[in-house]
PDB file of C-alpha atoms in Angstrom:
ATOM      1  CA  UNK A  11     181.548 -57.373-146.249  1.00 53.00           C
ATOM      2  CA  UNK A  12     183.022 -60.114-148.420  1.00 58.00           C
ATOM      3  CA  UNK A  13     181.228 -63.025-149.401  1.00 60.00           C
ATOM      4  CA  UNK A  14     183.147 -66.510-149.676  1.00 62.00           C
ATOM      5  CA  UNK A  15     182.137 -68.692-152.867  1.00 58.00           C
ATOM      6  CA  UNK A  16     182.376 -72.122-152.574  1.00 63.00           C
ATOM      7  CA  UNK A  17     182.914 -73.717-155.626  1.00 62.00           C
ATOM      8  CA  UNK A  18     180.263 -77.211-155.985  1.00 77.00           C
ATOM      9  CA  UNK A  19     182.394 -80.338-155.940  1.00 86.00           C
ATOM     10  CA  UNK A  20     183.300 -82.156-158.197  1.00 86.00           C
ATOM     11  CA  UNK A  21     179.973 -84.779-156.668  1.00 85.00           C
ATOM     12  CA  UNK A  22     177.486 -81.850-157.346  1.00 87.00           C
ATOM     13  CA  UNK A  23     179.024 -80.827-160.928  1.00 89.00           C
ATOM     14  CA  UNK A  24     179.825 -84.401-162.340  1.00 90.00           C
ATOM     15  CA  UNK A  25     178.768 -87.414-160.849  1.00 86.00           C
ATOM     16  CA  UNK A  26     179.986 -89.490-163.403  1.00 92.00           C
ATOM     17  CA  UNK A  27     183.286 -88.261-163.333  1.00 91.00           C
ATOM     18  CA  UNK A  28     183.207 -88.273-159.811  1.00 89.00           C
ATOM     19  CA  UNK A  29     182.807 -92.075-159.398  1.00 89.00           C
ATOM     20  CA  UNK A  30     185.784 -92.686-161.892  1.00 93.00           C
ATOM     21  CA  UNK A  31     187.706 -90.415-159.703  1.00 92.00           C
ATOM     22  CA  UNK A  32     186.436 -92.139-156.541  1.00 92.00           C
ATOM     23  CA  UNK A  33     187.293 -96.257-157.649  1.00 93.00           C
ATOM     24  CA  UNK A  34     190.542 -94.856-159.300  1.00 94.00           C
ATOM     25  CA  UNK A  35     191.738 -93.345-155.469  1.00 93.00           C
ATOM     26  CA  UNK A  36     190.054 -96.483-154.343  1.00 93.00           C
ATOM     27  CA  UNK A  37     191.960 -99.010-156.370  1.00 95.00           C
ATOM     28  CA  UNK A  38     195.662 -96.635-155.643  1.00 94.00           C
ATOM     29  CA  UNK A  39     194.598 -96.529-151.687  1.00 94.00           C
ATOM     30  CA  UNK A  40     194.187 -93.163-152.039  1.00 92.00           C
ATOM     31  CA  UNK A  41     192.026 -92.672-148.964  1.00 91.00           C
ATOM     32  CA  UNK A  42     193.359 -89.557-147.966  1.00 91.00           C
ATOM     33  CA  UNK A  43     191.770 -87.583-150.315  1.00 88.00           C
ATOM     34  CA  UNK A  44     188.445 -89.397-151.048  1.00 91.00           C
ATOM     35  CA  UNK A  45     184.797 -88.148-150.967  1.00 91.00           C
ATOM     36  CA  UNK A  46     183.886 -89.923-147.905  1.00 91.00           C
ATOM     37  CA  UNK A  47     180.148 -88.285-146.872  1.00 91.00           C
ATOM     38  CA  UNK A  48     179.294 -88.730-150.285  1.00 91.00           C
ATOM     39  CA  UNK A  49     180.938 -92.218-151.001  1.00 90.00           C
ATOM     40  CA  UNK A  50     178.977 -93.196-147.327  1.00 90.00           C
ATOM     41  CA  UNK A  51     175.645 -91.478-148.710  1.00 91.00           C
ATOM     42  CA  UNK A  52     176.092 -93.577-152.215  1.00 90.00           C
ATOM     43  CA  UNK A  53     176.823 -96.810-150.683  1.00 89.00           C
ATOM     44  CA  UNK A  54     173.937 -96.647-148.121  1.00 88.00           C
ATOM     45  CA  UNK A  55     171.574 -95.752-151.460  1.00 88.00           C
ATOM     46  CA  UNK A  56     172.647 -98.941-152.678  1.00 85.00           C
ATOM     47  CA  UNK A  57     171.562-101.072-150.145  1.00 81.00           C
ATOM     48  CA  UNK A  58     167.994 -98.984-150.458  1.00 89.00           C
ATOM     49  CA  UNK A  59     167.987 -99.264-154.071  1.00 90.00           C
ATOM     50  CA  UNK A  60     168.169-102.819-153.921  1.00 91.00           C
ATOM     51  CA  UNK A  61     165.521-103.023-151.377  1.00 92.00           C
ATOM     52  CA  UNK A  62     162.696-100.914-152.909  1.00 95.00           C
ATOM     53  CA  UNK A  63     163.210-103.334-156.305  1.00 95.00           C
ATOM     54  CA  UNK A  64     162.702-106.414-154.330  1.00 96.00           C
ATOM     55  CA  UNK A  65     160.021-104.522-152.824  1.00 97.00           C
ATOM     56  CA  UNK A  66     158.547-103.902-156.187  1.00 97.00           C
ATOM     57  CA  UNK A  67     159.319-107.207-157.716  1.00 98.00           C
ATOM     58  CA  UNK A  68     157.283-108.986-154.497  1.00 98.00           C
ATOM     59  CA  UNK A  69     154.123-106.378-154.950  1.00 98.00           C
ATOM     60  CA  UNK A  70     154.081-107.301-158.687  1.00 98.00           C
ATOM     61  CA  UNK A  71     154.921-111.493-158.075  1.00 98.00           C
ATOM     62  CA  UNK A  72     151.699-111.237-155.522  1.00 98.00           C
ATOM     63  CA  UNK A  73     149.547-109.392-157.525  1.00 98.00           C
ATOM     64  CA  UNK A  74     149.736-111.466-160.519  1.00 97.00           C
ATOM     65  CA  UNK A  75     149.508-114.839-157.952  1.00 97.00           C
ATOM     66  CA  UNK A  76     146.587-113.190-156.460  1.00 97.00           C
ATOM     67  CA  UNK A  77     144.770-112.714-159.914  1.00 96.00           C
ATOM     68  CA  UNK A  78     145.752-116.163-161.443  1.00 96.00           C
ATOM     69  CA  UNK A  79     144.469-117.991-158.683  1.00 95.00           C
ATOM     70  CA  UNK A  80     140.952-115.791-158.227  1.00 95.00           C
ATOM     71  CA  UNK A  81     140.266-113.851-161.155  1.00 95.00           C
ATOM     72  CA  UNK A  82     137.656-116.069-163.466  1.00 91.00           C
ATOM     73  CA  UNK A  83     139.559-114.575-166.861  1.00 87.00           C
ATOM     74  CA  UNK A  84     140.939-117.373-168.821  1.00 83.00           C
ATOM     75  CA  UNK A  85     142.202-115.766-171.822  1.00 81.00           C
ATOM     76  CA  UNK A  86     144.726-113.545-169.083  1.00 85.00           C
ATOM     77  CA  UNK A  87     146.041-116.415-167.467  1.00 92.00           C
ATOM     78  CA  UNK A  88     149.111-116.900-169.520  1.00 92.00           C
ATOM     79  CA  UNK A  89     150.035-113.333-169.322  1.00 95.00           C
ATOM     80  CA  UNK A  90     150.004-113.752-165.418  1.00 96.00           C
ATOM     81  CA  UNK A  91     152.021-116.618-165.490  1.00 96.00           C
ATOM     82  CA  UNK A  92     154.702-115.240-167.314  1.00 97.00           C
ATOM     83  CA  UNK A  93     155.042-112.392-165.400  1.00 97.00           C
ATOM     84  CA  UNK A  94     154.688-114.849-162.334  1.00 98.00           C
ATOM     85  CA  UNK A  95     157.972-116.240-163.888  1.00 98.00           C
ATOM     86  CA  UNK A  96     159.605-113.458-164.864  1.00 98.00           C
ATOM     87  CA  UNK A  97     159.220-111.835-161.467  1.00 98.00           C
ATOM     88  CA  UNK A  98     160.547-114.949-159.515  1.00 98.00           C
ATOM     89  CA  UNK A  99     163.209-115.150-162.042  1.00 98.00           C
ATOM     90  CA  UNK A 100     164.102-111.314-160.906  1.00 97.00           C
ATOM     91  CA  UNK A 101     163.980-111.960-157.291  1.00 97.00           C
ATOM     92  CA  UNK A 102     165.939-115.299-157.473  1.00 97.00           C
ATOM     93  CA  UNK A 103     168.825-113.229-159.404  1.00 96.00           C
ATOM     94  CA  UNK A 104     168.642-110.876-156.778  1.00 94.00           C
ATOM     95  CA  UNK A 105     168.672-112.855-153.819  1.00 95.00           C
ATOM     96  CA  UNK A 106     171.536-114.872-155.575  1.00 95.00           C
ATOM     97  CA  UNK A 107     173.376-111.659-155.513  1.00 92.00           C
ATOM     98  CA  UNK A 108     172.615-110.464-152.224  1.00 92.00           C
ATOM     99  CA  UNK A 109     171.508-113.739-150.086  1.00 94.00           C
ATOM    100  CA  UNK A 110     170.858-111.231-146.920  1.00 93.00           C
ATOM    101  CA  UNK A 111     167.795-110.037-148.657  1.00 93.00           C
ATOM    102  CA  UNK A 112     166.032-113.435-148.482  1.00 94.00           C
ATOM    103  CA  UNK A 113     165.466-112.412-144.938  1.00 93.00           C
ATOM    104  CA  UNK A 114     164.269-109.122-145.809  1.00 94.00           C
ATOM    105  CA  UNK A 115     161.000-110.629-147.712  1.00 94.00           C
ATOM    106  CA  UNK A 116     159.405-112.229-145.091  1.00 94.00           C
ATOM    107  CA  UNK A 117     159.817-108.386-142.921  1.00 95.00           C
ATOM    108  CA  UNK A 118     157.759-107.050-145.745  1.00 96.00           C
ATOM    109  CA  UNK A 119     155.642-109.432-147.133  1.00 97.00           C
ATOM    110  CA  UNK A 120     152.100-108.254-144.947  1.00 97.00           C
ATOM    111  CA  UNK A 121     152.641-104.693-146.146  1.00 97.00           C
ATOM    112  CA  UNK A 122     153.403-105.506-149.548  1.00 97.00           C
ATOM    113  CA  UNK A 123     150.113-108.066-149.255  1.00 98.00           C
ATOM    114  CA  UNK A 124     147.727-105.397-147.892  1.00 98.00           C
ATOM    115  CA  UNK A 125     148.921-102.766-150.440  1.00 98.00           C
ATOM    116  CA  UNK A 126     148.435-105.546-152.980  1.00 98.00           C
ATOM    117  CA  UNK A 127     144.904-106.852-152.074  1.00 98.00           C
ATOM    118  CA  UNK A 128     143.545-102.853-151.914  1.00 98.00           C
ATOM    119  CA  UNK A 129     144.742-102.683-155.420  1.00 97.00           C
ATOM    120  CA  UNK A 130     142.940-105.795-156.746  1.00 97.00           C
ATOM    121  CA  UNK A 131     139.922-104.934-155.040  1.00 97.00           C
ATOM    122  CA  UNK A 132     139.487-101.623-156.525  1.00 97.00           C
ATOM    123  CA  UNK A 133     140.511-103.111-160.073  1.00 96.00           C
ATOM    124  CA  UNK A 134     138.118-106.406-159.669  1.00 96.00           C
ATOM    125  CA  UNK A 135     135.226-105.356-157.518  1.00 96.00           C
ATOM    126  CA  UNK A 136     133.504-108.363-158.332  1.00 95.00           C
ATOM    127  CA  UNK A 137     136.105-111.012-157.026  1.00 96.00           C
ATOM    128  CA  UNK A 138     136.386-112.199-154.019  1.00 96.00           C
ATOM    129  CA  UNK A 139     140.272-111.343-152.591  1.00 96.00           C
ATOM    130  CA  UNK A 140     140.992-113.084-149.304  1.00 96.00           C
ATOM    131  CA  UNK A 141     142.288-110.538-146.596  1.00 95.00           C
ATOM    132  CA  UNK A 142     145.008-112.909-145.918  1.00 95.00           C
ATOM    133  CA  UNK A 143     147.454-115.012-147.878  1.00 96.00           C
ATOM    134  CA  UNK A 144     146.447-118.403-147.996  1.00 95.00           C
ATOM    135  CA  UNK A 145     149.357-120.451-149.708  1.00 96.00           C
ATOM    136  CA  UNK A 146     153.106-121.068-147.992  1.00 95.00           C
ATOM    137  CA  UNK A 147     154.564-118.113-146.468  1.00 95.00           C
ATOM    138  CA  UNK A 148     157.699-120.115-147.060  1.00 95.00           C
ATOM    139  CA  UNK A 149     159.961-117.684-149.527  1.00 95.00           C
ATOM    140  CA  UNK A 150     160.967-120.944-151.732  1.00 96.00           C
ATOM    141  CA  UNK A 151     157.725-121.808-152.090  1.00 96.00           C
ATOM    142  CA  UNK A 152     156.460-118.110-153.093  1.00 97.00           C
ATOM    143  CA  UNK A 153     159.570-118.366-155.881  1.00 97.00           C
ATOM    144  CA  UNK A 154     157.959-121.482-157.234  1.00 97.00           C
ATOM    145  CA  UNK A 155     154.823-122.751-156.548  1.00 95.00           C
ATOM    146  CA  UNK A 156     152.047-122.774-158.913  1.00 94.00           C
ATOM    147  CA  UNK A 157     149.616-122.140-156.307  1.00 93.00           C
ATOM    148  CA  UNK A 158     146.581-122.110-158.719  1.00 91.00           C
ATOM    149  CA  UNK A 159     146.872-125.859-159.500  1.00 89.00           C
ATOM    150  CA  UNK A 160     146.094-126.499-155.645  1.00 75.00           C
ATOM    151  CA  UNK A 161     142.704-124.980-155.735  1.00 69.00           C
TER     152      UNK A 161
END
């Protein structure tokens, strides 16, 4: 009985080395002789990739909105803003980059919320969270409204 060995590519030994090797056939229209199941597999991680951030940056923009606007803690209310800022500043660079995604926010904005208001529950038990958002749903608005000075 013989046994076949197959060697690992060159995807599985070196992945570095195997993206140099995959722009440089790229850029000489090499297609011939490209990686394509693993070139498909790495561009459709992209796309993921840059969801689950924008995923992230929304649960943490929401989470510090949530607490500026009901948590009674002055001397944390700076910290929350600039992390309100820095998170819009994120997601504006983001959606500058990849303008599709502004759709994409409003398709996960209620799970993001819910997951959001749990959290602040258990971590301020004494605070009243609303169960639903009560400022613009409008993603402009989310990137730059200071939704505290309305209440």
């Amino acid at each position: 009985m013989t046994s076949t060995v197959i060697a690992p590519s060159l995807y599985d030994r070196d992945f570095s080395l195997w993206v140099e090797d995959v722009a440089a056939r790229l850029k000489a229209r090499d297609f011939e002789l490209l990686d394509i199941e693993n070139l498909i597999e790495e561009i459709e991680s992209l796309g993921r990739t840059e969801r689950h951030e924008l995923k992230n940056r929304l649960d943490v923009l929401l989470s510090h909105i949530l607490k500026r606007v009901y948590v009674p803690i002055q001397n944390d209310r700076n910290g929350w803003e600039r992390t309100i800022r820095e998170q819009r500043k994120q997601i504006k660079r983001r959606l500058a980059d990849s303008p599709s995604l502004k759709n994409y926010l409003p398709e996960i904005f209620d799970e993001i919320l819910e997951d959001v208001i749990a959290e602040l529950r258990e971590d301020y038990p004494q605070v009243q969270f609303p169960d639903t958002w009560q400022f613009s749903r409008d993603v402009d608005a989310i990137l730059s409204e200071a939704f505290w000075e309305n209440i």
